[in-house]
CSV table of C-alpha atoms in Angstrom, one decimal:
chain,number,residue,atom,x,y,z
A,1,ASP,CA,-48.5,-27.9,9.6
A,2,SER,CA,-46.4,-28.3,6.5
A,3,GLN,CA,-46.4,-25.2,4.4
A,4,TRP,CA,-45.7,-24.2,0.8
A,5,PRO,CA,-42.5,-22.3,0.2
A,6,ASP,CA,-44.4,-19.1,0.1
A,7,GLY,CA,-45.6,-19.6,3.6
A,8,GLU,CA,-49.3,-20.7,2.8
A,9,ASN,CA,-50.9,-23.8,4.3
A,10,GLN,CA,-50.6,-26.9,2.3
A,11,GLY,CA,-54.4,-27.1,2.0
A,12,GLU,CA,-54.6,-23.7,0.4
A,13,ARG,CA,-53.6,-23.0,-3.1
A,14,PRO,CA,-51.5,-20.0,-3.9
A,15,ALA,CA,-53.3,-17.1,-5.5
A,16,PRO,CA,-52.8,-17.2,-9.3
A,17,ARG,CA,-50.7,-14.5,-10.9
A,18,PRO,CA,-52.7,-11.9,-12.8
A,19,ALA,CA,-52.9,-12.5,-16.5
A,20,GLY,CA,-51.4,-9.1,-17.3
A,21,ALA,CA,-48.3,-9.9,-15.2
A,22,VAL,CA,-47.8,-13.2,-17.0
A,23,ALA,CA,-48.2,-11.5,-20.4
A,24,ARG,CA,-45.7,-8.8,-19.4
A,25,ALA,CA,-43.2,-11.5,-18.3
A,26,ARG,CA,-43.6,-13.3,-21.6
A,27,ARG,CA,-43.1,-10.1,-23.5
A,28,ARG,CA,-40.0,-9.2,-21.6
A,29,GLY,CA,-38.4,-12.6,-22.1
A,30,PRO,CA,-36.9,-12.3,-25.6
A,31,LEU,CA,-35.7,-8.7,-25.1
A,32,VAL,CA,-32.2,-9.4,-23.7
A,33,PRO,CA,-31.4,-12.2,-26.2
A,34,THR,CA,-32.5,-10.0,-29.0
A,35,ILE,CA,-30.3,-7.2,-27.9
A,36,ILE,CA,-27.3,-9.5,-27.6
A,37,VAL,CA,-27.9,-11.0,-31.0
A,38,LEU,CA,-28.2,-7.5,-32.5
A,39,ALA,CA,-25.0,-6.4,-30.8
A,40,VAL,CA,-23.1,-9.4,-32.2
A,41,LEU,CA,-24.5,-8.8,-35.6
A,42,ALA,CA,-23.4,-5.2,-35.4
A,43,VAL,CA,-19.8,-6.2,-34.4
A,44,LEU,CA,-19.7,-8.7,-37.2
A,45,ALA,CA,-21.0,-6.3,-39.8
A,46,THR,CA,-18.4,-3.7,-38.8
A,47,SER,CA,-15.6,-6.2,-38.9
A,48,LEU,CA,-16.7,-7.5,-42.3
A,49,ALA,CA,-17.0,-4.0,-43.7
A,50,GLY,CA,-13.4,-3.3,-42.6
A,51,VAL,CA,-12.2,-6.5,-44.2
A,52,TRP,CA,-14.0,-5.9,-47.4
A,53,THR,CA,-12.6,-2.3,-47.5
A,54,ASP,CA,-9.1,-3.7,-47.2
A,55,ILE,CA,-9.7,-6.3,-49.9
A,56,LEU,CA,-10.9,-3.6,-52.3
A,57,TRP,CA,-7.9,-1.4,-51.5
A,58,PHE,CA,-5.3,-4.2,-52.0
A,59,ARG,CA,-7.0,-5.2,-55.2
A,60,SER,CA,-6.9,-1.6,-56.5
A,61,VAL,CA,-3.1,-1.6,-56.2
A,62,GLY,CA,-2.7,-5.0,-57.7
A,63,PHE,CA,-1.9,-6.9,-54.5
A,64,GLY,CA,-5.2,-8.6,-53.7
A,65,GLY,CA,-3.5,-12.0,-53.3
A,66,VAL,CA,-1.3,-10.6,-50.6
A,67,TYR,CA,-4.2,-9.6,-48.4
A,68,THR,CA,-6.1,-12.8,-49.1
A,69,LYS,CA,-3.2,-14.9,-48.1
A,70,THR,CA,-2.6,-12.9,-45.0
A,71,LEU,CA,-6.2,-13.1,-44.0
A,72,LEU,CA,-6.4,-16.8,-44.7
A,73,THR,CA,-3.3,-17.4,-42.6
A,74,LYS,CA,-4.7,-15.6,-39.7
A,75,ILE,CA,-8.0,-17.5,-39.9
A,76,LEU,CA,-6.2,-20.9,-40.1
A,77,LEU,CA,-3.8,-20.2,-37.3
A,78,GLY,CA,-6.6,-18.9,-35.1
A,79,ALA,CA,-8.7,-22.0,-35.9
A,80,ALA,CA,-5.7,-24.3,-35.2
A,81,GLY,CA,-5.0,-22.5,-31.9
A,82,PHE,CA,-8.6,-22.7,-30.8
A,83,LEU,CA,-9.0,-26.4,-31.6
A,84,LEU,CA,-5.7,-27.3,-29.9
A,85,VAL,CA,-6.2,-25.5,-26.7
A,86,ALA,CA,-10.0,-26.0,-26.4
A,87,GLY,CA,-9.7,-29.6,-27.3
A,88,LEU,CA,-6.9,-30.3,-24.8
A,89,VAL,CA,-8.6,-28.6,-22.0
A,90,PHE,CA,-12.0,-30.1,-22.7
A,91,VAL,CA,-10.6,-33.7,-23.0
A,92,ASN,CA,-8.7,-33.4,-19.8
A,93,LEU,CA,-11.7,-31.9,-17.9
A,94,LEU,CA,-13.8,-34.7,-19.2
A,95,ILE,CA,-11.3,-37.4,-18.2
A,96,ALA,CA,-10.8,-35.9,-14.8
A,97,TYR,CA,-14.5,-35.7,-14.1
A,98,ARG,CA,-15.5,-39.1,-15.4
A,99,SER,CA,-12.6,-40.8,-13.6
A,100,ARG,CA,-13.6,-39.3,-10.2
A,101,PRO,CA,-14.1,-41.8,-7.4
A,102,PHE,CA,-17.7,-42.4,-6.4
A,103,TYR,CA,-16.8,-41.7,-2.8
A,104,ALA,CA,-14.1,-39.2,-2.0
A,105,PRO,CA,-11.5,-40.8,0.3
A,106,LEU,CA,-11.1,-39.5,3.8
A,107,PRO,CA,-14.3,-37.5,4.0
A,108,ARG,CA,-13.2,-35.6,7.1
A,109,ALA,CA,-10.2,-34.2,5.2
A,110,ASN,CA,-12.4,-33.3,2.2
A,111,GLU,CA,-15.3,-31.5,3.9
A,112,SER,CA,-14.3,-28.2,2.4
A,113,LEU,CA,-14.0,-29.9,-1.0
A,114,GLU,CA,-17.5,-31.2,-0.7
A,115,GLN,CA,-18.7,-27.6,-0.4
A,116,TYR,CA,-16.8,-26.7,-3.6
A,117,ARG,CA,-18.3,-29.6,-5.4
A,118,GLU,CA,-21.8,-28.5,-4.3
A,119,ALA,CA,-21.1,-25.0,-5.5
A,120,ILE,CA,-19.7,-26.2,-8.9
A,121,GLU,CA,-22.4,-28.8,-9.6
A,122,PRO,CA,-25.2,-26.3,-10.8
A,123,VAL,CA,-22.8,-24.9,-13.4
A,124,ARG,CA,-20.7,-27.9,-14.1
A,125,ARG,CA,-22.1,-28.7,-17.5
A,126,ILE,CA,-21.9,-25.1,-18.6
A,127,ALA,CA,-18.3,-24.8,-17.3
A,128,LEU,CA,-17.3,-28.0,-19.1
A,129,PHE,CA,-17.8,-26.2,-22.4
A,130,ALA,CA,-17.4,-22.6,-21.4
A,131,ILE,CA,-13.9,-22.9,-20.0
A,132,PRO,CA,-12.4,-24.6,-23.1
A,133,VAL,CA,-14.2,-22.1,-25.4
A,134,VAL,CA,-12.9,-19.1,-23.5
A,135,LEU,CA,-9.4,-20.4,-23.3
A,136,GLY,CA,-9.5,-21.5,-26.9
A,137,ALA,CA,-10.7,-18.0,-28.0
A,138,LEU,CA,-7.8,-16.4,-26.2
A,139,ALA,CA,-5.4,-18.9,-27.7
A,140,ALA,CA,-6.9,-18.2,-31.2
A,141,THR,CA,-6.2,-14.5,-30.8
A,142,ALA,CA,-2.6,-15.2,-29.8
A,143,ALA,CA,-2.1,-17.7,-32.6
A,144,SER,CA,-3.5,-15.5,-35.3
A,145,GLY,CA,-1.2,-12.7,-34.2
A,146,GLN,CA,1.8,-14.9,-35.2
A,147,TRP,CA,0.9,-14.9,-38.9
A,148,ARG,CA,4.0,-12.9,-39.9
A,149,THR,CA,6.3,-15.3,-38.2
A,150,PHE,CA,4.6,-18.3,-39.8
A,151,LEU,CA,4.7,-16.9,-43.3
A,152,LEU,CA,8.3,-15.9,-43.0
A,153,TRP,CA,9.1,-19.5,-42.0
A,154,ALA,CA,6.8,-21.1,-44.6
A,155,ASN,CA,8.3,-18.9,-47.4
A,156,GLN,CA,12.0,-18.8,-46.4
A,157,VAL,CA,14.8,-19.0,-48.9
A,158,PRO,CA,18.5,-19.7,-48.2
A,159,PHE,CA,20.9,-16.8,-47.7
A,160,GLY,CA,23.8,-18.7,-49.2
A,161,LYS,CA,26.0,-18.0,-46.2
A,162,THR,CA,26.5,-20.1,-43.1
A,163,ASP,CA,26.8,-19.1,-39.5
A,164,PRO,CA,30.4,-19.5,-38.3
A,165,HIS,CA,29.5,-21.1,-35.0
A,166,PHE,CA,26.8,-23.7,-35.8
A,167,GLY,CA,27.6,-24.1,-39.5
A,168,ARG,CA,23.9,-23.5,-40.6
A,169,ASP,CA,22.6,-21.3,-43.3
A,170,ILE,CA,21.7,-17.8,-41.9
A,171,SER,CA,18.1,-18.3,-43.0
A,172,PHE,CA,17.7,-20.9,-40.3
A,173,PHE,CA,18.3,-18.3,-37.6
A,174,VAL,CA,16.2,-15.6,-39.3
A,175,PHE,CA,13.1,-17.7,-40.2
A,176,THR,CA,13.1,-21.1,-38.5
A,177,VAL,CA,14.3,-20.3,-35.0
A,178,PRO,CA,11.6,-17.6,-34.3
A,179,TRP,CA,8.9,-20.0,-35.5
A,180,LEU,CA,10.2,-22.8,-33.4
A,181,GLN,CA,10.2,-20.6,-30.4
A,182,THR,CA,6.7,-19.4,-31.1
A,183,LEU,CA,5.5,-23.0,-31.6
A,184,ILE,CA,7.1,-24.4,-28.4
A,185,GLY,CA,5.8,-21.5,-26.4
A,186,PHE,CA,2.3,-22.0,-27.7
A,187,LEU,CA,2.4,-25.7,-27.1
A,188,THR,CA,3.7,-25.1,-23.6
A,189,MET,CA,0.8,-22.8,-22.9
A,190,ALA,CA,-1.7,-25.3,-24.2
A,191,VAL,CA,-0.4,-28.2,-22.3
A,192,GLY,CA,0.0,-26.1,-19.1
A,193,ALA,CA,-3.7,-25.0,-19.3
A,194,ALA,CA,-4.8,-28.6,-19.8
A,195,MET,CA,-2.6,-29.7,-16.8
A,196,ALA,CA,-4.0,-26.9,-14.6
A,197,ALA,CA,-7.6,-28.0,-15.5
A,198,ALA,CA,-6.8,-31.6,-14.9
A,199,ILE,CA,-5.2,-31.0,-11.5
A,200,PHE,CA,-8.0,-28.7,-10.3
A,201,THR,CA,-10.8,-31.1,-11.3
A,202,GLN,CA,-9.0,-34.2,-10.0
A,203,TYR,CA,-8.3,-32.5,-6.7
A,204,VAL,CA,-11.8,-31.1,-6.2
A,205,TYR,CA,-13.5,-34.4,-7.0
A,206,GLY,CA,-11.1,-36.4,-4.8
A,207,GLY,CA,-9.1,-38.2,-7.5
A,208,LEU,CA,-5.9,-36.3,-6.6
A,209,GLN,CA,-4.9,-36.3,-3.0
A,210,LEU,CA,-2.3,-34.2,-1.1
A,211,PRO,CA,0.5,-36.1,0.6
A,212,GLY,CA,-0.7,-37.6,3.8
A,213,ARG,CA,-4.4,-37.4,2.9
A,214,GLY,CA,-4.8,-40.7,1.2
A,215,PRO,CA,-3.9,-42.3,-2.2
A,216,SER,CA,-4.6,-40.7,-5.5
A,217,THR,CA,-6.4,-42.7,-8.2
A,218,ARG,CA,-4.5,-44.4,-11.0
A,219,VAL,CA,-6.2,-42.3,-13.6
A,220,ALA,CA,-5.3,-39.0,-11.8
A,221,ILE,CA,-1.7,-40.0,-11.4
A,222,ALA,CA,-1.5,-41.1,-15.1
A,223,GLN,CA,-3.2,-38.0,-16.4
A,224,VAL,CA,-1.0,-35.5,-14.4
A,225,ALA,CA,2.2,-37.6,-15.0
A,226,VAL,CA,1.8,-37.7,-18.8
A,227,LEU,CA,1.0,-34.0,-19.0
A,228,GLY,CA,4.0,-33.1,-16.7
A,229,ALA,CA,6.3,-35.3,-18.9
A,230,VAL,CA,5.1,-33.5,-22.0
A,231,LEU,CA,5.7,-30.1,-20.4
A,232,ALA,CA,9.3,-31.2,-19.4
A,233,LEU,CA,10.0,-32.4,-22.9
A,234,LEU,CA,8.8,-29.1,-24.3
A,235,ARG,CA,11.1,-27.3,-21.9
A,236,ALA,CA,14.0,-29.4,-23.1
A,237,GLY,CA,13.1,-28.4,-26.7
A,238,SER,CA,13.0,-24.8,-25.6
A,239,TYR,CA,16.5,-25.0,-24.2
A,240,VAL,CA,17.8,-26.5,-27.5
A,241,VAL,CA,16.2,-23.8,-29.6
A,242,ASP,CA,17.5,-21.1,-27.3
A,243,ARG,CA,21.0,-22.2,-28.1
A,244,TYR,CA,20.5,-21.2,-31.7
A,245,ALA,CA,18.7,-18.0,-30.8
A,246,LEU,CA,22.0,-16.8,-29.3
A,247,SER,CA,23.2,-16.2,-32.8
A,248,THR,CA,20.8,-13.2,-33.2
A,249,LYS,CA,21.0,-12.0,-29.6
A,250,GLU,CA,21.8,-8.3,-29.4
A,251,SER,CA,24.4,-7.0,-26.9
A,252,ARG,CA,26.3,-3.8,-26.2
A,253,LEU,CA,29.1,-4.7,-28.6
A,254,MET,CA,27.5,-6.8,-31.3
A,255,THR,CA,24.7,-9.0,-32.5
A,256,GLY,CA,25.5,-12.7,-32.1
A,257,ILE,CA,27.4,-15.1,-29.8
A,258,GLY,CA,30.0,-13.6,-27.5
A,259,TYR,CA,32.7,-15.2,-25.4
A,260,THR,CA,30.3,-15.8,-22.4
A,261,ASP,CA,27.7,-17.3,-24.7
A,262,ALA,CA,30.1,-19.7,-26.3
A,263,ASN,CA,31.9,-20.8,-23.2
A,264,ALA,CA,29.2,-20.6,-20.5
A,265,VAL,CA,25.6,-20.2,-21.9
A,266,LEU,CA,25.7,-22.8,-24.7
A,267,PRO,CA,27.0,-25.6,-22.5
A,268,THR,CA,24.5,-24.8,-19.7
A,269,LYS,CA,21.6,-24.8,-22.2
A,270,PHE,CA,22.6,-28.3,-23.2
A,271,ILE,CA,22.9,-29.4,-19.6
A,272,LEU,CA,19.4,-28.0,-18.8
A,273,ALA,CA,17.9,-29.7,-21.8
A,274,ILE,CA,19.2,-33.1,-20.6
A,275,ALA,CA,18.0,-32.3,-17.1
A,276,SER,CA,14.5,-31.5,-18.5
A,277,VAL,CA,14.5,-34.9,-20.3
A,278,ILE,CA,15.4,-36.6,-16.9
A,279,VAL,CA,12.5,-34.7,-15.2
A,280,ALA,CA,10.1,-36.0,-17.9
A,281,GLY,CA,11.3,-39.5,-17.1
A,282,LEU,CA,10.7,-38.9,-13.4
A,283,PHE,CA,7.1,-37.8,-14.1
A,284,LEU,CA,6.6,-41.1,-16.0
A,285,ALA,CA,8.1,-43.0,-13.1
A,286,ALA,CA,5.2,-41.8,-11.0
A,287,LEU,CA,3.0,-44.2,-13.0
A,288,PHE,CA,4.8,-47.1,-11.3
A,289,THR,CA,5.7,-45.6,-7.9
A,290,ARG,CA,2.3,-43.9,-7.5
A,291,SER,CA,4.1,-41.1,-5.6
A,292,TRP,CA,4.9,-37.5,-6.5
A,293,ARG,CA,8.1,-37.5,-4.6
A,294,LEU,CA,10.4,-38.0,-7.6
A,295,PRO,CA,8.7,-35.5,-9.9
A,296,ILE,CA,8.7,-32.9,-7.2
A,297,ILE,CA,12.4,-33.4,-6.5
A,298,GLY,CA,13.1,-33.3,-10.2
A,299,VAL,CA,11.3,-30.1,-10.8
A,300,GLY,CA,12.9,-28.5,-7.7
A,301,MET,CA,16.4,-29.6,-8.9
A,302,LEU,CA,15.7,-28.3,-12.4
A,303,VAL,CA,14.6,-24.9,-11.0
A,304,ILE,CA,17.7,-24.7,-8.9
A,305,THR,CA,20.0,-25.8,-11.8
A,306,SER,CA,18.5,-23.2,-14.1
A,307,ILE,CA,19.1,-20.5,-11.6
A,308,VAL,CA,22.7,-21.5,-10.7
A,309,VAL,CA,23.9,-23.0,-13.9
A,310,GLY,CA,21.8,-20.9,-16.3
A,311,GLY,CA,22.0,-17.5,-14.6
A,312,ILE,CA,24.6,-17.2,-11.9
A,313,TYR,CA,27.5,-19.1,-13.6
A,314,PRO,CA,27.4,-17.1,-16.9
A,315,ALA,CA,27.1,-13.8,-14.9
A,316,ILE,CA,30.3,-14.8,-12.9
A,317,ILE,CA,32.2,-15.6,-16.1
A,318,GLN,CA,31.1,-12.3,-17.7
A,319,SER,CA,32.1,-10.2,-14.7
A,320,VAL,CA,35.2,-12.0,-13.5
A,321,LYS,CA,36.8,-13.2,-16.7
A,322,VAL,CA,35.4,-11.2,-19.6
A,323,LYS,CA,35.1,-7.7,-18.4
A,324,PRO,CA,38.8,-7.3,-17.3
A,325,SER,CA,39.9,-8.5,-20.7
A,326,GLU,CA,36.9,-7.7,-22.9
A,327,LYS,CA,38.8,-6.3,-25.8
A,328,SER,CA,41.0,-9.4,-26.3
A,329,LEU,CA,38.4,-12.0,-25.5
A,330,GLU,CA,35.6,-10.6,-27.6
A,331,ALA,CA,37.8,-9.7,-30.6
A,332,LYS,CA,37.4,-13.1,-32.2
A,333,PHE,CA,33.6,-13.1,-31.9
A,334,ILE,CA,33.2,-9.5,-33.1
């Protein structure tokens, strides 16, 4: 009584497809790929035509090297951004998948995850490459857009005057600080994307378990802990650079550091930087404790500290102490 999938008896052979239908199917096969290739070629041709037009125009006014350098900088920054983000995400996806346990612990608690794994499996190999490529392409676009900031930093010259608060040449605040902020922000985005990919993959394949549902694997703990520590250290670097960025902050009265910045914001930025380094140490401590309790507590305390110390305290100083005597307190800084 067994039947073929099309409902015919096993002893009967399905009727062959007409030769014309097979020929039409074969003729229709290359149509869609051909259209896609032609569309891509059209976009490339249009882009290259615009680039060549710009090159000719810049050459006509004697500044061909300017456009060439700008274009090369965009390409190199885009390539670096693509390789960094795509590489980090791909490596972490690969590590998370290859380190998965052969049998997910506590199968009753992971019945829903088994459904996700079955849904992912048909497209797993494609996703392993497609996700890093898509994220890398987005990162490349963002990185190439920072060509002006990079060139200003790479070609900076000293101003010959120092900032009165930090004692650094003013060129540091105009050229170096914006590039450091851009670099730290980009690295934070790259590591954050890699960490999200690692957590998702480890969780779906049973390597990373929620509290009370069983132990996580050593590889999963090490992978997430290291990425979390790197993110915390990047956050510490961001707080340090933000201290220097206050020298170019615009306010209602002036551009630069005011009374509240000098007496409330600068000290809190330093405190938050130290707190971020401590959080990085708590993430690394998870390698030995095999528990997420300390990193979770550390992140929670850092968030609360950043709100209270980094936001509420300076606002209180500004409203209670500075505003009633703003003219006298801000005169030195103006």
